[in-house]
Coordinates of C-alpha atoms in Angstrom, one line a residue:
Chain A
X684 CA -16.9 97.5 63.8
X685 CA -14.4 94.7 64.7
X686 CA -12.0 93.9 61.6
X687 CA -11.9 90.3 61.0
X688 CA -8.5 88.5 59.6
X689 CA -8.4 89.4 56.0
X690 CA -6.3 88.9 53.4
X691 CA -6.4 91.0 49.9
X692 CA -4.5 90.1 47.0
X693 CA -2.8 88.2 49.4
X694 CA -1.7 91.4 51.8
X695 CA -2.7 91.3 55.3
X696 CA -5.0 94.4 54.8
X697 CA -9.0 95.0 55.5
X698 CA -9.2 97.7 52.5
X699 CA -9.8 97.8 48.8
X700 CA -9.7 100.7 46.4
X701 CA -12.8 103.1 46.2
X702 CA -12.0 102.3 42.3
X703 CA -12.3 98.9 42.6
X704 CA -15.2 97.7 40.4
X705 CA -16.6 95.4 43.2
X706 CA -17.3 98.5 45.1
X707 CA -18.6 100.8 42.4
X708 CA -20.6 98.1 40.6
X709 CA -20.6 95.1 42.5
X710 CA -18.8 93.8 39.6
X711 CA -17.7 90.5 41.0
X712 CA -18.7 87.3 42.5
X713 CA -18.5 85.2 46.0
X714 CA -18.5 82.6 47.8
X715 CA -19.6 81.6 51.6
X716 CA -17.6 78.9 52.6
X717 CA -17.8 76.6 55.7
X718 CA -14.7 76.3 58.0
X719 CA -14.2 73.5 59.9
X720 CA -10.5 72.7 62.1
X721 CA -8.4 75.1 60.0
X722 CA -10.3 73.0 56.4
X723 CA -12.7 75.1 53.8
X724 CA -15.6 72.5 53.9
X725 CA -17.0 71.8 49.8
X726 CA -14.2 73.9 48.4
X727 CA -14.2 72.2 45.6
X728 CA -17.8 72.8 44.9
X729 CA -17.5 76.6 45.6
X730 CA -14.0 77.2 43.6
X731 CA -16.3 75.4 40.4
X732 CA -19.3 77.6 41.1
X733 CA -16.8 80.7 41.7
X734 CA -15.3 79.7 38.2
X735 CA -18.6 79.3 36.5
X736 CA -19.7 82.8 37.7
X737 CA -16.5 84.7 37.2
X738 CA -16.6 83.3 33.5
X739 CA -20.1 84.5 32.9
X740 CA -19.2 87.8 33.8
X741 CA -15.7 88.0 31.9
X742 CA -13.4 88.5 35.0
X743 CA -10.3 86.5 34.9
X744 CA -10.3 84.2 38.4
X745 CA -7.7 83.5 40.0
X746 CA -6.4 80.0 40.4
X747 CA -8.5 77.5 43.0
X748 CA -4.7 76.9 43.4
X749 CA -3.6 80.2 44.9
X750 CA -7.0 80.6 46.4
X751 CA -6.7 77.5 48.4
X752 CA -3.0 78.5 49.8
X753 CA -4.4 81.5 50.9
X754 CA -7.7 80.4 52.5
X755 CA -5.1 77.6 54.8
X756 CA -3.6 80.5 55.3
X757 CA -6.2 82.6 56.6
X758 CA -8.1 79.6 58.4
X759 CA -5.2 77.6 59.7
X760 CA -6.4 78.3 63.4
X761 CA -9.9 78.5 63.2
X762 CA -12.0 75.7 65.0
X763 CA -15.0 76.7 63.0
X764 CA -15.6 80.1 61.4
X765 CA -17.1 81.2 57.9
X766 CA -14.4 81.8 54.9
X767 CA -16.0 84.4 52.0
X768 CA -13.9 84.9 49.4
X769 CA -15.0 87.7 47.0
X770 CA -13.4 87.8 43.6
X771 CA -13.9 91.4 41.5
X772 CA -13.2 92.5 38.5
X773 CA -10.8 94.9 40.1
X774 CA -9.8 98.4 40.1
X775 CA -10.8 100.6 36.6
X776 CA -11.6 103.8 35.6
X777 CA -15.2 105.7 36.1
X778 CA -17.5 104.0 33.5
X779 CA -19.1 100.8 32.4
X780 CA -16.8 99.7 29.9
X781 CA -14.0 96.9 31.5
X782 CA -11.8 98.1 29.2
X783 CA -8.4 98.3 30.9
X784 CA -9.8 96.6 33.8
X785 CA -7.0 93.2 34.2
X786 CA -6.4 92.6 37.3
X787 CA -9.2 91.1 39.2
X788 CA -9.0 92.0 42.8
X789 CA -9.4 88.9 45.9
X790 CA -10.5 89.5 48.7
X791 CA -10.8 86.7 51.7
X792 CA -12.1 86.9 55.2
X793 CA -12.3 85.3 58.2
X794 CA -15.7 86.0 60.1
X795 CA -17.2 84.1 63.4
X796 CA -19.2 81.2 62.9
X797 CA -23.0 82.5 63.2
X798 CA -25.1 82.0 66.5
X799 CA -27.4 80.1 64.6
X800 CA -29.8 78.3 67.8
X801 CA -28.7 74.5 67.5
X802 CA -32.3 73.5 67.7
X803 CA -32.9 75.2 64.4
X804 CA -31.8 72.0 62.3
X805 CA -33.3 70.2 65.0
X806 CA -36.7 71.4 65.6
X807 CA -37.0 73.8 62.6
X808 CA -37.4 77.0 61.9
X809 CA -40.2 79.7 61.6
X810 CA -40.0 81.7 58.1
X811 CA -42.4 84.1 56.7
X812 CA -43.1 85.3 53.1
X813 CA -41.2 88.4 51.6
X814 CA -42.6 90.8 50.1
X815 CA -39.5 92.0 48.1
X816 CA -39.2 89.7 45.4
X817 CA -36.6 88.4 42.8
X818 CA -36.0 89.9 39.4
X819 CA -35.7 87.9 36.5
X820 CA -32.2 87.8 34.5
X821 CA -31.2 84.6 32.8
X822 CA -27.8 86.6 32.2
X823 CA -27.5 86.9 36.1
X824 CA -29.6 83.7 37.7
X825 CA -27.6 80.8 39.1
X826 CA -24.3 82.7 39.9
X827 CA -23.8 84.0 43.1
X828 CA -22.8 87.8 42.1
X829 CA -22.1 90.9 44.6
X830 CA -25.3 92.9 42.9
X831 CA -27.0 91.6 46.1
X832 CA -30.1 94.5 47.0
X833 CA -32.8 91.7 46.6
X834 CA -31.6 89.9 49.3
X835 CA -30.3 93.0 51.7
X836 CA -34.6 94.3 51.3
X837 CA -35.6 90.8 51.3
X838 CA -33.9 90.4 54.8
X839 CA -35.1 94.4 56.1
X840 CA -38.3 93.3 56.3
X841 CA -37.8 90.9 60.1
X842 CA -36.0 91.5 62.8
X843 CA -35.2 88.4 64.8
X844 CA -39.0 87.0 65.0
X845 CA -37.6 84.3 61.7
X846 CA -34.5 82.4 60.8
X847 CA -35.4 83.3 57.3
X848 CA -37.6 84.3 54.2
X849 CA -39.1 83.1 51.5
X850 CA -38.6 84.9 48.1
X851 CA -41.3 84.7 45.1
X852 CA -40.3 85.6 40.9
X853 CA -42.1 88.1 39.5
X854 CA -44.7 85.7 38.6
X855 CA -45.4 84.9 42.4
X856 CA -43.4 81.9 42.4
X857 CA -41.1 80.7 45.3
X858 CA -37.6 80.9 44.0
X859 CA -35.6 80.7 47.3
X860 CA -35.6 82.3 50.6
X861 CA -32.5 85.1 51.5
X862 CA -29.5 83.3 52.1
X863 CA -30.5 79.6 51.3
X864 CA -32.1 77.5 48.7
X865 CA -35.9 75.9 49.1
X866 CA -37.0 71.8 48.9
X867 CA -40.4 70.9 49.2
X868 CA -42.0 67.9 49.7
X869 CA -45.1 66.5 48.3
X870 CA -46.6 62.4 47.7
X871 CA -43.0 61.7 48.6
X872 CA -41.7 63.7 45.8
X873 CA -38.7 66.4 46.6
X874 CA -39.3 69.2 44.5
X875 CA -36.4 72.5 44.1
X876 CA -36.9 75.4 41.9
X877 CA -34.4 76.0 38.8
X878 CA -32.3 78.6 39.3
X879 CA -32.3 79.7 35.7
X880 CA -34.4 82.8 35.6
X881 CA -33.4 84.1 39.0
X882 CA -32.0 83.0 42.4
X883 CA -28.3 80.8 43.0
X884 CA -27.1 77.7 42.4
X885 CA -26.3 76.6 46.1
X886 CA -23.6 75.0 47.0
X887 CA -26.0 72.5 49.9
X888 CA -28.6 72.3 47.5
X889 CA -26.1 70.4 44.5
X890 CA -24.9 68.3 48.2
X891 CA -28.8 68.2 48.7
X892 CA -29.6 66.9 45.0
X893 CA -26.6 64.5 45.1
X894 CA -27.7 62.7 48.6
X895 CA -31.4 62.7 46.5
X896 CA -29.9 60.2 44.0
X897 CA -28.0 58.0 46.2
X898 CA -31.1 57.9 48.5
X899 CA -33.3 56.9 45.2
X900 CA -35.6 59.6 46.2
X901 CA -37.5 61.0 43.0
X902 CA -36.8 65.3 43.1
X903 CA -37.9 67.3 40.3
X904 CA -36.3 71.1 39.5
X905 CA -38.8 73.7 38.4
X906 CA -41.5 76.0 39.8
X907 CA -42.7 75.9 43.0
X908 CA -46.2 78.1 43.3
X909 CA -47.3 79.7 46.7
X910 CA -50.1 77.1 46.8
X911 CA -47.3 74.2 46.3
X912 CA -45.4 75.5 49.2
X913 CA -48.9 75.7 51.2
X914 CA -50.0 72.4 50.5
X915 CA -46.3 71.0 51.2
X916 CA -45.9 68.1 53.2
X917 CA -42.5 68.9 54.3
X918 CA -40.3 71.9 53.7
X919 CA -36.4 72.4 54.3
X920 CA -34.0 75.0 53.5
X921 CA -30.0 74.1 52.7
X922 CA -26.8 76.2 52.4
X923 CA -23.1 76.2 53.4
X924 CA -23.4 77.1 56.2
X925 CA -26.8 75.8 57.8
X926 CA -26.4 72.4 56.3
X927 CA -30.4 71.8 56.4
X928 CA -33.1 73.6 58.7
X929 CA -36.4 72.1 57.9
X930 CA -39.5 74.5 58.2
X931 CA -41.6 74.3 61.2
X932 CA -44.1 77.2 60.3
X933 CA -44.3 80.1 57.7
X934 CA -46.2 82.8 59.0
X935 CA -49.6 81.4 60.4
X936 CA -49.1 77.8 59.1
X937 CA -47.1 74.7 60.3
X938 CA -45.8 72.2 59.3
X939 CA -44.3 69.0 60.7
X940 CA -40.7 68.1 60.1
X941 CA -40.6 64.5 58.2
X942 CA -38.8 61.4 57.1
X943 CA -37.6 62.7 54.0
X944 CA -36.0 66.1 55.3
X945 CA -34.8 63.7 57.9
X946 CA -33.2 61.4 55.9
X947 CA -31.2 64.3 54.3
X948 CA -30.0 65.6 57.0
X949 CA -28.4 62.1 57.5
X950 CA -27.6 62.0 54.5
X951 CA -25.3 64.9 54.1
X952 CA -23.9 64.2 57.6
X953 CA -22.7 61.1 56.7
X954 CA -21.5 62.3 53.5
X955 CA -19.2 64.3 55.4
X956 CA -20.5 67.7 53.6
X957 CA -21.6 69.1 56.8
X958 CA -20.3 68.7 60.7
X959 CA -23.4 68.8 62.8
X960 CA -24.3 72.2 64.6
Chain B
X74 CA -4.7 102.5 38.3
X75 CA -4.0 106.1 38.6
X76 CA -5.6 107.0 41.5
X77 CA -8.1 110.4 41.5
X78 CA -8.8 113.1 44.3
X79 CA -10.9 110.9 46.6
X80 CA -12.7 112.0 50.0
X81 CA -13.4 109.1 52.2
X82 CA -16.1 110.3 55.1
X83 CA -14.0 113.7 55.0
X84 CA -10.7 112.3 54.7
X85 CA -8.5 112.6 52.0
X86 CA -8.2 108.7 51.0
X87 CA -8.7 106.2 48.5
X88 CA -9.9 103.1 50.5
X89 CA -12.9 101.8 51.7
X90 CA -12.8 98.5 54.2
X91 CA -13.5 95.1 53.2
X92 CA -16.7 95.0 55.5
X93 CA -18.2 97.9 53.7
X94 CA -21.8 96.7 52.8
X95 CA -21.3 99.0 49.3
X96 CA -18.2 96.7 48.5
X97 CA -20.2 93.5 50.0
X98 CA -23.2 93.4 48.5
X99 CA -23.7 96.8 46.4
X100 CA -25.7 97.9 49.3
X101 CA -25.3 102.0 48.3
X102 CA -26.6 104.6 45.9
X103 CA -24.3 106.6 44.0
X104 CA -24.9 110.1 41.1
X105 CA -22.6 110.9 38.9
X106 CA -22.5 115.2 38.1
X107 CA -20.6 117.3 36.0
X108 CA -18.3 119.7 37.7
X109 CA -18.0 123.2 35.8
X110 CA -15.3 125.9 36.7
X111 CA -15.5 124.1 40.2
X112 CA -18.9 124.2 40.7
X113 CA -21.3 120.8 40.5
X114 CA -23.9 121.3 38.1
X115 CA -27.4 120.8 39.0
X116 CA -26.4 119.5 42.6
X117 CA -30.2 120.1 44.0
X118 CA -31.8 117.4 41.3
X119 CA -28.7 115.1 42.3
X120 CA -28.8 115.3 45.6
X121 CA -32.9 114.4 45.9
X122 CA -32.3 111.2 43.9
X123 CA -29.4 110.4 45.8
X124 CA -31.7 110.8 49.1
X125 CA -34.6 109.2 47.4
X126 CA -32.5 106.4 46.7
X127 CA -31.0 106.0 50.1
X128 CA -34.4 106.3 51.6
X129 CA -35.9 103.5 49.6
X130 CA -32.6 101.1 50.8
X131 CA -33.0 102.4 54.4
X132 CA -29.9 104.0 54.3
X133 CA -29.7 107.3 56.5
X134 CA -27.7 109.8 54.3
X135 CA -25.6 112.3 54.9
X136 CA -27.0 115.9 54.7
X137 CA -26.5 117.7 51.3
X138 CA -25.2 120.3 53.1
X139 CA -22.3 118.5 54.4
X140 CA -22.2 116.7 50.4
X141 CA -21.8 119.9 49.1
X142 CA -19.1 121.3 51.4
X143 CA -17.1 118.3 50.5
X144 CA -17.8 118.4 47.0
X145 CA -16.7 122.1 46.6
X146 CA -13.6 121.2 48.9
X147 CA -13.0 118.5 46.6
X148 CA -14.1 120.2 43.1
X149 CA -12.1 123.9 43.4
X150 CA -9.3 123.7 41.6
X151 CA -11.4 121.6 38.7
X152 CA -12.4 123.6 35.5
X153 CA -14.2 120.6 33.8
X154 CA -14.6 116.9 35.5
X155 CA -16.7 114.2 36.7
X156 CA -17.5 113.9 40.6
X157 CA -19.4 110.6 42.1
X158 CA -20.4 110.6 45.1
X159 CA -21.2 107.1 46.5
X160 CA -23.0 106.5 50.2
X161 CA -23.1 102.8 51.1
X162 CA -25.2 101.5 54.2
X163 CA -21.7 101.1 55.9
X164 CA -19.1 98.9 57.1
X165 CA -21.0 95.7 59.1
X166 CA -21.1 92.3 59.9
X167 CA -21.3 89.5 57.9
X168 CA -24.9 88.8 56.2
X169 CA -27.7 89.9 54.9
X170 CA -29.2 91.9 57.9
X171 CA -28.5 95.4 58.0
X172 CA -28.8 95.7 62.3
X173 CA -25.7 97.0 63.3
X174 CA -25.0 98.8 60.7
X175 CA -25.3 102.4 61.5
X176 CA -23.1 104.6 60.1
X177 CA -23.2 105.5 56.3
X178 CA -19.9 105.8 54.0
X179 CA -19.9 108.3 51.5
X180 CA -17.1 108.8 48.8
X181 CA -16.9 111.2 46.8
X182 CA -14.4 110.8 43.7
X183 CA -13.3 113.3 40.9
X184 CA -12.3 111.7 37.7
X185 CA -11.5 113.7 34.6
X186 CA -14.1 114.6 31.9
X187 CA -14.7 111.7 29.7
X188 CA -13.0 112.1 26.5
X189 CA -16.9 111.7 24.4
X190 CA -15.6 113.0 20.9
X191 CA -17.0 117.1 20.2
X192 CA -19.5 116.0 17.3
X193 CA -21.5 113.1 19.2
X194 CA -23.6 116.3 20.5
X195 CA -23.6 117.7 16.7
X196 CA -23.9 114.6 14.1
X197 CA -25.2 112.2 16.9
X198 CA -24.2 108.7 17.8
X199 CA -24.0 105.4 16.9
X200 CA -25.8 103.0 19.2
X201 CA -26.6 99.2 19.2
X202 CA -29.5 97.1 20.4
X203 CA -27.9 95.2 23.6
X204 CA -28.6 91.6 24.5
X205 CA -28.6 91.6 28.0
X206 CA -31.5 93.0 29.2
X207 CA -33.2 94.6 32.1
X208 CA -34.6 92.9 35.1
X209 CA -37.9 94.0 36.5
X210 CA -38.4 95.2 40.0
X211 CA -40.1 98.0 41.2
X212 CA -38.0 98.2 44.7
X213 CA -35.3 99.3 42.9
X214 CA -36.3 100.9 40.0
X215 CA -35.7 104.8 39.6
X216 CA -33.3 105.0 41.8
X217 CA -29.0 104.7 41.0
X218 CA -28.6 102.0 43.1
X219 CA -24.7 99.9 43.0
X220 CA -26.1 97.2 41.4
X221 CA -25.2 97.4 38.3
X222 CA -24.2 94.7 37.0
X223 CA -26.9 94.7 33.9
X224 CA -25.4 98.1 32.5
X225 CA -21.8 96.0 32.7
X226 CA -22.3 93.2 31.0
X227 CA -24.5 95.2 28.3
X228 CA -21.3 97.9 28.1
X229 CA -19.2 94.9 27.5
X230 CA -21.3 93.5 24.3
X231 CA -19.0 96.8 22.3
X232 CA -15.8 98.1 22.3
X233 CA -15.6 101.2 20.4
X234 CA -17.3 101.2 17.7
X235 CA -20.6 102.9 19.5
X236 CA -21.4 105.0 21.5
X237 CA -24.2 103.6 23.7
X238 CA -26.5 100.7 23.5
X239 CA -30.2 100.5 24.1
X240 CA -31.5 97.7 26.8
X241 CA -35.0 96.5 27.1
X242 CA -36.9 94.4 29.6
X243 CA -38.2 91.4 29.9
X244 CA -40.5 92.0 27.6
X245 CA -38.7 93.6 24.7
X246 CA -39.8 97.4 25.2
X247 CA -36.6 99.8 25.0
X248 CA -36.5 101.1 28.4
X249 CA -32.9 102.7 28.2
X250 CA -29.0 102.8 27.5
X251 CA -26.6 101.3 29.4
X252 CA -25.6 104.8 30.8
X253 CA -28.3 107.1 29.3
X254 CA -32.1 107.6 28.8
X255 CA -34.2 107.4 25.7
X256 CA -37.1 109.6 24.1
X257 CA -38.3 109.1 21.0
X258 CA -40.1 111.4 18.8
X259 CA -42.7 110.0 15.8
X260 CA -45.9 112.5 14.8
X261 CA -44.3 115.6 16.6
X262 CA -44.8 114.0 20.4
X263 CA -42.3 112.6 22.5
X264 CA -41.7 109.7 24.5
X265 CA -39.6 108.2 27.0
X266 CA -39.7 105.0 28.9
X267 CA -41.1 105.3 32.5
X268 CA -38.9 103.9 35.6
X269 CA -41.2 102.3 37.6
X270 CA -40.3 98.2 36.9
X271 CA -36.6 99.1 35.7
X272 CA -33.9 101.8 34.5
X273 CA -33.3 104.9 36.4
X274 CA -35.0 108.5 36.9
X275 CA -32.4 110.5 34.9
X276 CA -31.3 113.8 36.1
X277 CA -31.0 115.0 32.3
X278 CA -34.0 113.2 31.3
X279 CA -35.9 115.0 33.9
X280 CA -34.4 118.9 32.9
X281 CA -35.4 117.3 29.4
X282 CA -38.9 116.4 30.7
X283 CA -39.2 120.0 32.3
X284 CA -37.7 121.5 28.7
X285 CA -40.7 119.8 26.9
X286 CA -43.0 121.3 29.1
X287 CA -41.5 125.2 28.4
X288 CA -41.4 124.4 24.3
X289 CA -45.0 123.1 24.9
X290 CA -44.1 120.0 23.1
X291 CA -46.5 116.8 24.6
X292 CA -44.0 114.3 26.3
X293 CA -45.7 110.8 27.1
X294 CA -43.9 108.8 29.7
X295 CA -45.0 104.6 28.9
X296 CA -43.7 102.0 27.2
X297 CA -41.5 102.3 23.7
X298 CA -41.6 98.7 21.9
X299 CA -38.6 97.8 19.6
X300 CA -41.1 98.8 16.5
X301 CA -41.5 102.5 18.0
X302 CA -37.9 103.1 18.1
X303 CA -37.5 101.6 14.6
X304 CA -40.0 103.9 13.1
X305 CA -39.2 106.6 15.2
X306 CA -38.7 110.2 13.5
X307 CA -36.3 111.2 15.7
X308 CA -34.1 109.7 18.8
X309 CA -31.6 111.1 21.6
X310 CA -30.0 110.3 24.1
X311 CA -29.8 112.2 27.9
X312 CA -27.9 111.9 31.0
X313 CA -26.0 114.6 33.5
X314 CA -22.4 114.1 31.2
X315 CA -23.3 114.3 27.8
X316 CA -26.1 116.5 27.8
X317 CA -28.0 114.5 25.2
X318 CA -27.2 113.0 22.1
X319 CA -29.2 112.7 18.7
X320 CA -29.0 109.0 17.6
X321 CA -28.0 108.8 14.2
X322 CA -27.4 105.2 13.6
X323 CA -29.1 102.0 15.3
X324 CA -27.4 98.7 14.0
X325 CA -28.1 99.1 10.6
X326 CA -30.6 101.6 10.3
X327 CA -29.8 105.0 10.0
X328 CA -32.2 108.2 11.3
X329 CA -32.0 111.7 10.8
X330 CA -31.6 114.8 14.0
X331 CA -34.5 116.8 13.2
X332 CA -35.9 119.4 14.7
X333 CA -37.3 118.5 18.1
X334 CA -33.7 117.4 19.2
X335 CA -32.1 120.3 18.2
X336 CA -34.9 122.3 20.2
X337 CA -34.3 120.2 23.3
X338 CA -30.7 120.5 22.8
X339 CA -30.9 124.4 23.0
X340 CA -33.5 124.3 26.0
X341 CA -31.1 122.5 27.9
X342 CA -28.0 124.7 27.1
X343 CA -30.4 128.1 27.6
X344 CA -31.2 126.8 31.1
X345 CA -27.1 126.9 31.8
X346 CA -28.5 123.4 32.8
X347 CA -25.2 122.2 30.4
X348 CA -22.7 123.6 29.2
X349 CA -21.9 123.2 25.6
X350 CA -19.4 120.5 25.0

């Protein structure tokens, strides 16, 4: 195990407390962040969803303010690399109860950009179907917490044969795939699942939305069923750190890559949002 | 943060890296057991969830036999406290996917005996009806995963003025407490929630279960609606700390310990399963 540049509550150090709360309870929350020449790519979109998740859990963030010094810090020589910063509610005592739990704990790192094949935003990718699927907790949906199991199963099931996989509600519904959020296409009509009930609020698919509007493309939020997704006429899959890979086949079926997921790419190129890959 | 006795893989430190997939993404199992004049108490029924659990995440625990070396090692000189033992997948890479990722991490950590007040056991406990509820899913039901993000934000709806608080699911039916199970007893027969979509497969509720079946009491495992526990003769609490507890108080509505608890109680303590507390 290489140790990647770290920095924890603003130490030089790759280790946290077994007490910490992030490692007993995955009581914290997260963000994957795009670096690009020594710059944290959407920060301000993360540092607001960071915020909003912190909040919902009752863990007192730090500042964007101090965060951003220290992520400079950390990235100032990177090319092109991946920033997470993980925010917990810190070290406690055994127990539930956050009760003299005040200090939340940061921790950033520095890991290599991913060898994700440059022909995947190109020509697409190849995603099957999970079987693990997503609970439902309004309490929990939208944020992007550290109680991440779902997604680790989720992602057990392939080896290298996808790029990704497709997760279904407890109703059978697609909510998202592992590690990025789900558009569909249909009679010219984008289409995205809430994030409400389960799955997160990406960071590319509020980039995604936004290059909807100024496009004057119609896309409605809400369910997407199995038989949506299988009838779709184009499907693409955003986050951070992909930008957008549009689906070329999910398990036996294909599908062709269109204007519209073609115009989004543009559209968040141009936008800045995203450097190609 | 005062820090406890702490065994890292063996060593005798209180840090786990930043990479650690238990700290990352609560990608571990974890049981919590009562140490007794140095000895953990009912290791064997531990130490089978814990694998169970680890099994169903893919995680290749250690042995028992090398848990219970360092436990003892750890426990000795303790006449009453808590240990928790923790194995996470490991330290890895950055994502999802769990290739790579090899060697386990187990901590084990001993933390004083909670300071539960003497006549919880005797006059019972006050408990409240939680808002946040339980998430269904059947991969990770049963099993004391480090997700536990549900039981903190439930623990956080009190301060002190209970002692536990009941959760249900999705669909309303009481399925446990935030760090406890639940039976019920109305007409003579009890009942406890089964684990299968959510909660966990108590250690205490199962030398409860195995009580029942010595008294000859009938003990159904299925669902207990909101209107069961309200009209319930009597309630109690279990888990591997506390032993159980009578419920003498939910919200507003006040029940009476009657017989069957009191039965169960003395099973459990006859069994030297618990010692009195």
């Amino acid at each position: 195990m290489n140790e990647v540049p770290t920095l924890v509550n603003g130490d030089p150090i790759t280790s946290v407390s077994v007490t910490d709360r992030g490692f007993q309870y995955g009581d914290g929350v997260f963000e994957t962040i795009a670096i690009y020449r020594g710059a944290p790519l959407l920060w301000d979109r993360h540092m607001a969803r960071l915020m909003r998740g912190a909040e919902r859990l009752g863990i007192a963030a730090p500042s964007p303010s101090l965060l951003v010094t220290e992520a400079k810090r950390l990235c100032a020589d990177a090319q092109r690399a991946v920033l997470k910063v993980v925010v917990t509610r810190g070290a406690g005592a055994r127990g539930y109860a956050t009760h003299g739990t005040t200090t939340p704990t940061r921790v950033l790192t520095l890991s290599p950009w991913p060898d994700y094949p440059e022909h995947y935003a190109r020509i697409g990718v190849s995603v099957r179907i999970c079987e693990t699927t997503l609970a439902s907790n309004p309490r929990l949906a939208g944020i992007k917490h550290l109680n991440r199991l779902e997604q680790v199963l989720a992602r057990a099931e392939w080896g290298s044969e996808h790029a990704e996989g497709l997760m279904c509600d407890q109703q059978g519904n697609v909510v998202a795939a592992t590690m990025s959020n789900i558009f569909v296409v249909a009679g010219g009509i984008l289409r995205t699942p809430d994030v409400t009930a389960c799955g997160v609020e990406g960071i590319m698919r509020s980039v995604v939305l936004d290059a909807t509007r100024q496009l004057k493309l119609q896309c409605d939020i809400g369910p997407i069923a199995r038989a949506d997704v299988a009838a779709a006429a184009e499907i693409f899959l955003s986050n951070s750190l992909i930008g957008v890979w549009p689906v070329r086949q999910i398990d036996d079926t294909e599908y062709t890559i269109g204007p519209i997921t073609r115009h989004i790419q543009e559209a968040i190129r141009e936008a800045h949002c995203f450097d190609r890959h």
